[in-house]
XYZ file of N, CA and C in Angstrom:
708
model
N 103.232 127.092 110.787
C 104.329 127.619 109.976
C 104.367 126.907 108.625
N 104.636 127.802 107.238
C 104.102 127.212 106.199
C 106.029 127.316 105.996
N 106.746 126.483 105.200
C 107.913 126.082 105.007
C 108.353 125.482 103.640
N 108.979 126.423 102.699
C 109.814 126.063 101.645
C 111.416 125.510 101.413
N 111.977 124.089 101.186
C 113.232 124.211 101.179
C 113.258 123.731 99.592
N 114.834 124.459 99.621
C 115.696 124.682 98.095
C 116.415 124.203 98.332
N 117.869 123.867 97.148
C 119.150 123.727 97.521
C 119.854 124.302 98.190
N 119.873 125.382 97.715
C 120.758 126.670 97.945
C 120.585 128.009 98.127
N 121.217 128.937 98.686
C 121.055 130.334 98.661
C 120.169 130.811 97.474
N 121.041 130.979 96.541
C 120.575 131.334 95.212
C 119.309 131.094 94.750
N 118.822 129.423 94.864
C 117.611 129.310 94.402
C 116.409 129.586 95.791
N 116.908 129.660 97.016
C 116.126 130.742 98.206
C 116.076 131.954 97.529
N 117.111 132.575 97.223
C 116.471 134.320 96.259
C 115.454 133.777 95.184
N 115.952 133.330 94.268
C 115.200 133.000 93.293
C 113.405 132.514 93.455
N 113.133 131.966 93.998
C 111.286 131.476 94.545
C 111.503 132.309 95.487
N 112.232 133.311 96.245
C 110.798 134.227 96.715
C 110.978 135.251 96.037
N 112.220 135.200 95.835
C 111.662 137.133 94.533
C 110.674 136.711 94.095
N 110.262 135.133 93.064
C 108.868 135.094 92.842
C 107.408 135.661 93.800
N 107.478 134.476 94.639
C 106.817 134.877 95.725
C 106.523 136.413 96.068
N 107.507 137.116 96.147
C 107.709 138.313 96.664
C 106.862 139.175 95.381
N 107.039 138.699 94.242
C 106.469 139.790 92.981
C 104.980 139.260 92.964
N 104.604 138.180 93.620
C 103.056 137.461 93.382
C 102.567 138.364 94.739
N 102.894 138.304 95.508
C 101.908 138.657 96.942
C 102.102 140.471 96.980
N 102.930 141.041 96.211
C 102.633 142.391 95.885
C 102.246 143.425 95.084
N 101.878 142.237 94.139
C 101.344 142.706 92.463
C 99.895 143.237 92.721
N 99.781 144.243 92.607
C 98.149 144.712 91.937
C 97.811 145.750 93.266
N 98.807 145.580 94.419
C 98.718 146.474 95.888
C 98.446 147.854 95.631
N 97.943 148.907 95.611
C 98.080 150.270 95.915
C 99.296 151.150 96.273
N 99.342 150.135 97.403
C 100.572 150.180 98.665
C 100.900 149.337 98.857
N 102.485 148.589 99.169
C 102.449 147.936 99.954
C 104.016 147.617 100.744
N 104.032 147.300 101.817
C 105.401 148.320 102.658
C 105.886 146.959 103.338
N 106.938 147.265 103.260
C 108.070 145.725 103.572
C 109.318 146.207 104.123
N 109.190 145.857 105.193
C 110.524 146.005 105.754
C 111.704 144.545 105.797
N 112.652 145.109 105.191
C 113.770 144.654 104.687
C 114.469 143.949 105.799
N 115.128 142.795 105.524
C 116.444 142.542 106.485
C 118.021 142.708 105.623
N 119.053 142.475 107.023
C 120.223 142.543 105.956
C 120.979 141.559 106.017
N 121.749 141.200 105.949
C 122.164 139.470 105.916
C 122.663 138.989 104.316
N 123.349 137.782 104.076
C 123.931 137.146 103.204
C 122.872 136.763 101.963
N 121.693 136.386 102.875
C 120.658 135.383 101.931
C 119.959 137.188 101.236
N 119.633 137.656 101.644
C 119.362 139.101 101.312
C 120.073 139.981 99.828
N 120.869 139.572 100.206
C 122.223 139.943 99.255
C 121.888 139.416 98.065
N 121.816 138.193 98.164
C 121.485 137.304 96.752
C 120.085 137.386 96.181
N 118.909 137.699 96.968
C 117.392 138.256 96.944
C 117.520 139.382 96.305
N 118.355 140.219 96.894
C 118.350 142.094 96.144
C 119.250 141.830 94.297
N 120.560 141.043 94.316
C 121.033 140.357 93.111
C 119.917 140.109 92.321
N 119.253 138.969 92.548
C 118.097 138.597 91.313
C 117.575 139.383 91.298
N 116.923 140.082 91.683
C 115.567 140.875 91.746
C 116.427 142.066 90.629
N 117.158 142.534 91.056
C 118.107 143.799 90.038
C 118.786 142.844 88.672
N 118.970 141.712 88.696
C 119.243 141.098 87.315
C 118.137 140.607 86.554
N 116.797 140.172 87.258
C 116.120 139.598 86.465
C 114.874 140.308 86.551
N 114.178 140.924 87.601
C 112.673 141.162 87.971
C 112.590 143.161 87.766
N 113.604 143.489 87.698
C 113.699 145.185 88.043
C 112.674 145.653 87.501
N 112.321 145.295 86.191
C 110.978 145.636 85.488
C 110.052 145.061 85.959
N 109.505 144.459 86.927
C 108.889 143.532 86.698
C 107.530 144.031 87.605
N 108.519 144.475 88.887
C 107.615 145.239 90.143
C 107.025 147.002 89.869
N 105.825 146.682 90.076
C 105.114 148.024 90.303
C 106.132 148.923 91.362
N 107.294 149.672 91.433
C 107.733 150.086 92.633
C 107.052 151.892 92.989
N 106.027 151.823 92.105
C 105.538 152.865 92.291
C 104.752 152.406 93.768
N 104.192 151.502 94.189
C 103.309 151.235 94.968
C 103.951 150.579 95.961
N 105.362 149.874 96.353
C 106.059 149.276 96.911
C 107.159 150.098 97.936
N 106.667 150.362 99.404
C 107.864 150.757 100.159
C 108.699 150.169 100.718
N 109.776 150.543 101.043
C 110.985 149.827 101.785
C 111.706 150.807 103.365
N 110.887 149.856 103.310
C 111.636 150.021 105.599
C 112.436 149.016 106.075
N 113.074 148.876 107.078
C 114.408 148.008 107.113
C 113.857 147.716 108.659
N 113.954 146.469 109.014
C 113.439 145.751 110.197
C 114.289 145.867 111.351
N 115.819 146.280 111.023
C 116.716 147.281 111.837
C 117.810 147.134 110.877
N 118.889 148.604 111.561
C 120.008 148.694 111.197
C 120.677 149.113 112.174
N 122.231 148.670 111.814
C 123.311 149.356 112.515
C 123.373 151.118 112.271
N 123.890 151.045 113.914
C 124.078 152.690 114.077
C 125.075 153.376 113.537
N 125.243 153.540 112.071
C 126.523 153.496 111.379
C 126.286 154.732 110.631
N 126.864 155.898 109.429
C 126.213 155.889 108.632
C 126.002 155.122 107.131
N 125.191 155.859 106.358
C 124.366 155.148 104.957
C 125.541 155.101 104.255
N 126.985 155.264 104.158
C 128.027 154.702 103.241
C 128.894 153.698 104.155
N 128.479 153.394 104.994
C 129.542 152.499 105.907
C 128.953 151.491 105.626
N 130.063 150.356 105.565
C 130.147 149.081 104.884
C 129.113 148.177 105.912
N 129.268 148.332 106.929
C 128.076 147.274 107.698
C 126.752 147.818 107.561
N 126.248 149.611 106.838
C 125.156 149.639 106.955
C 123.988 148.578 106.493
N 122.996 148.043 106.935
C 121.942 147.601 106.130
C 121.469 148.526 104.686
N 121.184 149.795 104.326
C 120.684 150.692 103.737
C 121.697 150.637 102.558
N 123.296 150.878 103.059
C 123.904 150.814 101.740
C 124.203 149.401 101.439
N 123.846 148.157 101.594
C 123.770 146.813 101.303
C 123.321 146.717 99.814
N 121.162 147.245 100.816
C 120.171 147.536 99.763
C 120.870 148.491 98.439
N 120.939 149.583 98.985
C 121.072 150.680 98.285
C 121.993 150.243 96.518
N 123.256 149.959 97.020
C 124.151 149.142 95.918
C 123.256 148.157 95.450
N 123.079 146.964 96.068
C 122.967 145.779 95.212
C 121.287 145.841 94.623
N 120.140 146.754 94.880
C 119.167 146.844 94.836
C 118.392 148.171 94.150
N 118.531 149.319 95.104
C 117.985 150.308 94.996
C 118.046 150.870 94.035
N 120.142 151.122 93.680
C 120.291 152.012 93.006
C 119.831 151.711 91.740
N 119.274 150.000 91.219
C 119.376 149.779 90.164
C 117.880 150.074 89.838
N 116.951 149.939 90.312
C 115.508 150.137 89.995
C 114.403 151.448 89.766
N 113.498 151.582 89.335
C 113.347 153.120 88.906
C 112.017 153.073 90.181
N 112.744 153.035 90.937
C 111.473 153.055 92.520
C 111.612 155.034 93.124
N 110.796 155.548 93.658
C 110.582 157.142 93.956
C 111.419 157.024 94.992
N 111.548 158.051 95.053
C 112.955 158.480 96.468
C 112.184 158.268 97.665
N 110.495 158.597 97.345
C 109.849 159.077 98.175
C 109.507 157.702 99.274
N 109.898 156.558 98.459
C 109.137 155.354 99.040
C 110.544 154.843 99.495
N 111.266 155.242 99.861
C 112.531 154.284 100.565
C 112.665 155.140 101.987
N 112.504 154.538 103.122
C 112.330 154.875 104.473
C 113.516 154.049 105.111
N 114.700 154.585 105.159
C 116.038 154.493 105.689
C 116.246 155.005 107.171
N 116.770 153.509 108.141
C 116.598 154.386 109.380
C 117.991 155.512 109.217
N 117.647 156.336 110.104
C 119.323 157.316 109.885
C 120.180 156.570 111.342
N 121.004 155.651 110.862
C 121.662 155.348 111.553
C 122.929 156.064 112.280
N 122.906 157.263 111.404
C 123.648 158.576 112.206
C 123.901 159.000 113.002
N 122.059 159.280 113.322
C 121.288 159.504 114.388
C 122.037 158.951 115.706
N 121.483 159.574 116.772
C 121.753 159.168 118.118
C 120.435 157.973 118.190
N 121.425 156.790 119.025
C 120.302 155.623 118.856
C 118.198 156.014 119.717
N 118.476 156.506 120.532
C 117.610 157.228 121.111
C 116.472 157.670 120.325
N 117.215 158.276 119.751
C 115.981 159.363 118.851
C 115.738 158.949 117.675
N 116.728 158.539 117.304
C 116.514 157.800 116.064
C 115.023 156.621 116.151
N 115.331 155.821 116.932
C 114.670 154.723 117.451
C 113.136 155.786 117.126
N 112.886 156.808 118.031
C 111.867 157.441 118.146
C 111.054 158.031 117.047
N 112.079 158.720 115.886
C 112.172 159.290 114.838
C 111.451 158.385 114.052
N 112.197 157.324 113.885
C 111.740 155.898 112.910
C 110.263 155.292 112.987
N 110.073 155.287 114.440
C 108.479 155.168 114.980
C 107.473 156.043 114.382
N 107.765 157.240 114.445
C 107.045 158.150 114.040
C 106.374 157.726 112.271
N 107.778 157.805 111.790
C 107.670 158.012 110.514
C 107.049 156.530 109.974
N 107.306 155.367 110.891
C 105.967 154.201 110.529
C 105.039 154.332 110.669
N 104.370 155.223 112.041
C 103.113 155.504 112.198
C 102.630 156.725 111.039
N 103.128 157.526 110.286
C 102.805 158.469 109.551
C 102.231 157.904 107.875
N 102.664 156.339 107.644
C 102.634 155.678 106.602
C 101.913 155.058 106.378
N 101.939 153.958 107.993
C 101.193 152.604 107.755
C 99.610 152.815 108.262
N 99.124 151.826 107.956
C 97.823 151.652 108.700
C 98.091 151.223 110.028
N 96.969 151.039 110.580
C 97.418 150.668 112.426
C 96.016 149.442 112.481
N 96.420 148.579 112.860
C 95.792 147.643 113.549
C 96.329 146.945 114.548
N 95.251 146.724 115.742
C 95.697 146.775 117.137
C 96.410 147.097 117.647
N 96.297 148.752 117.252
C 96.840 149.876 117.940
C 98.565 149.804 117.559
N 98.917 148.913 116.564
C 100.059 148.832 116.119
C 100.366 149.121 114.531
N 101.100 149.704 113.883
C 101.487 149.504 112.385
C 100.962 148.479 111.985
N 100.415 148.367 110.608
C 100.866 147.069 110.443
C 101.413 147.092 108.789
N 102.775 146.058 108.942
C 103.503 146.135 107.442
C 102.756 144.751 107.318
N 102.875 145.020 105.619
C 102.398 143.951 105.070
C 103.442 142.866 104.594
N 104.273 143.141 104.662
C 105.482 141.685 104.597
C 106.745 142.446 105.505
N 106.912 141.759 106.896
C 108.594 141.705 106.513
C 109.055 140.414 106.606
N 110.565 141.024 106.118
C 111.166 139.938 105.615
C 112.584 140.215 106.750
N 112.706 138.757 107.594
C 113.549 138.367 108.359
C 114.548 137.395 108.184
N 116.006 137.576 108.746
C 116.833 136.413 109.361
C 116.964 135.972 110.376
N 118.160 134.789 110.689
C 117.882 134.188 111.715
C 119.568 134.042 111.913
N 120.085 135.019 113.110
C 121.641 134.596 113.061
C 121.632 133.238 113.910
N 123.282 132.473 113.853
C 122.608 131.231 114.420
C 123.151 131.360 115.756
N 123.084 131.863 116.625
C 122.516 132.192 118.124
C 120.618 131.872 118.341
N 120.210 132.147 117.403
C 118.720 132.399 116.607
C 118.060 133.710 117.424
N 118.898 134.608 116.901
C 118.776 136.533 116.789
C 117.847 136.208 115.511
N 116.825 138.110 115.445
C 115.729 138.260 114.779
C 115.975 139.625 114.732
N 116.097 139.955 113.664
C 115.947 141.301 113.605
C 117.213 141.588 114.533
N 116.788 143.044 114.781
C 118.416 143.141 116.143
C 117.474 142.515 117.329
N 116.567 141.526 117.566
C 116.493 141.046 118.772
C 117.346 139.621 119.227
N 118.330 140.165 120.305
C 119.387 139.204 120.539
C 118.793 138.355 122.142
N 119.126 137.051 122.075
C 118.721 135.988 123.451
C 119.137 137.288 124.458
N 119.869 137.915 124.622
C 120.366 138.844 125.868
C 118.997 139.926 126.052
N 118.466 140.218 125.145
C 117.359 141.390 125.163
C 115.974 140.628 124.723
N 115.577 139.686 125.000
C 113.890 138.882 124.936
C 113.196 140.036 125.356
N 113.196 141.201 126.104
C 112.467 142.118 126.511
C 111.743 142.813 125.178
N 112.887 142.731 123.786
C 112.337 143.747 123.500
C 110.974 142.789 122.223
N 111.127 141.168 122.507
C 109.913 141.069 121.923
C 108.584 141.142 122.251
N 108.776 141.886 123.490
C 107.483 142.341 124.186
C 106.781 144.168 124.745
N 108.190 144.842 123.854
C 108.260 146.404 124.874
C 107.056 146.692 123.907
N 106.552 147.742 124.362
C 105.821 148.652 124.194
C 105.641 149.681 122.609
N 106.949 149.765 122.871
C 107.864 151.062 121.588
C 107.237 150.495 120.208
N 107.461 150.829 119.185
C 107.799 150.297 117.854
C 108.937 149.781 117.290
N 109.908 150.714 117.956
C 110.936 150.698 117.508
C 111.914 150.716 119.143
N 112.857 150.125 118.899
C 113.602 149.949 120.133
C 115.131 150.305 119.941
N 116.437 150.497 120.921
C 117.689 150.243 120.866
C 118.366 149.166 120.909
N 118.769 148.347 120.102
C 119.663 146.842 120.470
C 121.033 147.048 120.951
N 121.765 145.999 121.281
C 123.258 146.136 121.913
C 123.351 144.988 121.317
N 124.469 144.420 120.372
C 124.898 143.449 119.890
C 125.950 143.015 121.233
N 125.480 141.781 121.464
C 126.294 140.919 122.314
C 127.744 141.446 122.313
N 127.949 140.662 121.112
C 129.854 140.867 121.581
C 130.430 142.248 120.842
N 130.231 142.910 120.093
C 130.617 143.738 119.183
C 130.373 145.366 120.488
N 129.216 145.089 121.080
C 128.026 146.515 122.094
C 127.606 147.202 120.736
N 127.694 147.258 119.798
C 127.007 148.005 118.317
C 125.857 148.436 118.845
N 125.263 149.362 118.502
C 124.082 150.183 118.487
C 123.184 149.880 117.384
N 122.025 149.052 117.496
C 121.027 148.696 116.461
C 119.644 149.435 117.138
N 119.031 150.071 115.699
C 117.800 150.282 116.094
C 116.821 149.131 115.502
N 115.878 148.657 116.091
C 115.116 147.671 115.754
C 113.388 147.586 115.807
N 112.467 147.120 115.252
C 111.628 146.880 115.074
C 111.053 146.009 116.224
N 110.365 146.343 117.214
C 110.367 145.262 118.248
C 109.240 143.905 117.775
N 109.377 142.596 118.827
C 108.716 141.977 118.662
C 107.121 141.783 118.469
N 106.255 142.892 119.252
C 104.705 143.398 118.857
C 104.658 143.851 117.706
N 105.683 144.580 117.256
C 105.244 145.229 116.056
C 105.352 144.083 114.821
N 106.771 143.250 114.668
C 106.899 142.012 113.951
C 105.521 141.545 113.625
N 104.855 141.189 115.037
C 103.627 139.952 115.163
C 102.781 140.451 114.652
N 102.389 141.919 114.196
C 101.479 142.347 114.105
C 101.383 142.787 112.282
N 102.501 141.815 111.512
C 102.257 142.030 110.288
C 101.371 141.435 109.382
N 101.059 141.705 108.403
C 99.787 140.430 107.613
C 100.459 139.607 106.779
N 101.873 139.602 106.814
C 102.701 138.322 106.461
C 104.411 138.434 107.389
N 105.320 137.948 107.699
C 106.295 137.639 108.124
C 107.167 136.401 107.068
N 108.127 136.634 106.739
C 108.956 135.652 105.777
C 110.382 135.810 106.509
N 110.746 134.233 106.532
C 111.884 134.204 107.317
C 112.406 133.343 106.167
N 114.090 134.208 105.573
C 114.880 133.941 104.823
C 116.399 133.142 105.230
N 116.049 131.897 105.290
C 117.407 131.181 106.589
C 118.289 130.584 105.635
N 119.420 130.861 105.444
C 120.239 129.812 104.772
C 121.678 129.814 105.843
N 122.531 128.110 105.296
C 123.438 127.914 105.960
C 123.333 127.158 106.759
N 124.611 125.980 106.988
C 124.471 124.816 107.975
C 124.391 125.340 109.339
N 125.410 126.659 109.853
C 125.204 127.062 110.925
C 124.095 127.190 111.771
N 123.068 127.524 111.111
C 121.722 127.798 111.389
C 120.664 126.701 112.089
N 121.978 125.354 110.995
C 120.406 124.009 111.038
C 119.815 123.712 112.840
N 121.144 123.776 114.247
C 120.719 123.074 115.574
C 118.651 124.397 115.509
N 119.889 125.978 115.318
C 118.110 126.703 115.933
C 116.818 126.511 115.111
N 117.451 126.198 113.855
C 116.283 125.614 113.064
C 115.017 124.960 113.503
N 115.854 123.877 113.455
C 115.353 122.685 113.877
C 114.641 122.811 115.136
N 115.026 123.206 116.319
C 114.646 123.472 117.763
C 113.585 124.140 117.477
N 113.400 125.222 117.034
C 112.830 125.782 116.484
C 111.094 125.303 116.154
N 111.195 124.509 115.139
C 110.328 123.725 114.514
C 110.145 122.395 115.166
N 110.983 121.809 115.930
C 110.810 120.973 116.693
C 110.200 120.912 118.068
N 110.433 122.189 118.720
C 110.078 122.761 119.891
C 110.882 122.073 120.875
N 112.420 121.906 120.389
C 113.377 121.038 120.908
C 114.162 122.318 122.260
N 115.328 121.621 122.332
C 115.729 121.777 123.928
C 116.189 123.183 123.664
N 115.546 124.376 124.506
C 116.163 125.811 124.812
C 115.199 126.469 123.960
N 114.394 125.766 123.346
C 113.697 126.776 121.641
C 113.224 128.196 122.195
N 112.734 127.627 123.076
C 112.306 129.328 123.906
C 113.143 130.468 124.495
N 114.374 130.097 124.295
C 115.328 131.197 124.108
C 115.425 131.789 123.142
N 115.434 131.617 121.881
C 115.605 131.357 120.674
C 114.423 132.913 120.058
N 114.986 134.428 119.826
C 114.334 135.561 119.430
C 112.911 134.804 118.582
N 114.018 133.955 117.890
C 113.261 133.942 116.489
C 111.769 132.715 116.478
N 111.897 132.036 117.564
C 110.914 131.152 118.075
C 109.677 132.185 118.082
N 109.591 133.275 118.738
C 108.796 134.042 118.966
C 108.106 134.747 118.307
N 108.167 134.677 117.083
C 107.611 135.148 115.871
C 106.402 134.231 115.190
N 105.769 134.693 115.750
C 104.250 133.969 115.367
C 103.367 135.547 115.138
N 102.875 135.570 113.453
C 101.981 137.021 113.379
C 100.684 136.128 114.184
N 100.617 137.324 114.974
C 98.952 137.056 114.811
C 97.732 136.984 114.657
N 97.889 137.492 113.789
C 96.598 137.509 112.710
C 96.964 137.394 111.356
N 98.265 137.269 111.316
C 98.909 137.320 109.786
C 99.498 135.910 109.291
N 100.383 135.825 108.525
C 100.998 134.598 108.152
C 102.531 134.349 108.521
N 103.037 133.319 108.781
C 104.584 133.106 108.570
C 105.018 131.901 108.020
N 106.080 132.197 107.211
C 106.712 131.392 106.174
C 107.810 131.608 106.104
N 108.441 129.937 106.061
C 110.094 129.952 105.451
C 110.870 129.843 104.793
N 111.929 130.198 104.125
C 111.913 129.893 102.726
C 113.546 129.554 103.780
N 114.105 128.330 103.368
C 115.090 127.570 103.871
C 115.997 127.106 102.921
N 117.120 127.296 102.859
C 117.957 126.049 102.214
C 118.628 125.254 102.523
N 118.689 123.710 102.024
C 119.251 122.219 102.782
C 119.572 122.177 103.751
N 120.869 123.150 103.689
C 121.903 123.077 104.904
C 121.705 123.324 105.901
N 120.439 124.348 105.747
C 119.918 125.116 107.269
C 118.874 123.973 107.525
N 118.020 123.284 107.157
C 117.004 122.216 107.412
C 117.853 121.285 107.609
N 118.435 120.995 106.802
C 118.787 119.271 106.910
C 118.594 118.261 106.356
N 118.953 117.466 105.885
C 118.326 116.384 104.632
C 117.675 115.261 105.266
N 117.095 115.341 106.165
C 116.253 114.307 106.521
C 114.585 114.618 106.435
């Protein structure tokens, strides 16, 4: 695991929007599925204040690593997160933004969404493969919608799966764990003290880590990297 820490949120957006404009510059294609989260928020901010010109988004798609079963104007969607603080501001094709329809019945949707990755991406070992996504880590240490209650689904079959948020029962469709592993980069965007015990366990291979969704994220054949701030590492 290759590992960046910053101060803060802000300067976590700030070096990887870099990052993010270096490892996709000069691509043809190249397809990233999104997370949604706090540190995200401030990633989609810079990128629309400072970089909007900056990215080829002719060549750049956006898929979302899951969302709530909501729809695209409801305030918890992932899509209208992006959409506001990101989308609307950049001159990217309609054609390249791949929104799950969280509308949808979780079922089909789930199914729907599969499809339409396999219709895009390339496939290696018999799986999609995206070339960056970009993940959080709630501090339970959830991945994507994969929650400690559902470890199954970093192993199902599907592409795409149904989540049940622990305490809320919310309906998430999600990206399962084969498909994650099977990207040619993975970036995990962690900020916040809450975070630091799974962190750490984490990287330590400390007590329970193997409960822990987000332990399980090793590409393999690809890369993973963290881009961290203090609070979530720790100052030691």
């Amino acid at each position: 695991m290759e590992k960046h820490i910053f101060s803060n949120t802000e300067e976590v957006a700030e070096h990887f929007a870099k990052y993010l404009l270096n490892v996709s510059t000069g691509k043809t294609e190249f397809h990233i599925a999104l997370s949604g989260g706090s540190t995200p928020k401030a990633l989609f901010d810079f990128i629309a204040q400072n970089f909007a010109n900056k990215f080829d988004w002719d060549s750049i798609h956006l898929w979302w690593g899951d969302e709530r079963c909501v729809a695209p104007d409801d305030a918890e969607s992932n899509y209208k997160m992006t959409y506001d603080r990101l989308i609307s501001k950049i001159d990217i094709p309609k054609g390249n933004v791949h929104r799950v329809l969280g509308e949808n019945a979780p079922d089909q949707e789930a199914v729907r969404y599969s499809k339409d990755i396999l219709n895009n991406l390339s496939s290696e070992n018999g799986l999609p493969k995206f070339d960056l996504i970009i993940l959080g880590m709630g501090p339970d240490g959830h991945t994507a919608s994969i929650f400690p209650h559902q470890m199954e689904l970093l192993q199902k079959k599907e592409i795409c799966a149904v989540a049940t948020h622990p305490e809320s029962g919310q309906k998430r469709v999600t990206l399962t764990g084969n498909v994650i592993n099977n990207a040619s980069e993975v970036a995990f965007l962690v900020t916040g003290g809450n975070k630091y015990d799974k962190v750490r366990s984490i990287f330590d291979k400390g007590l329970n880590h193997e409960l822990y969704p987000a332990y399980h994220i090793k590409p393999t054949h690809g890369k993973l990297v963290w881009f961290l701030d203090e609070a979530a590492w720790g100052n030691s």
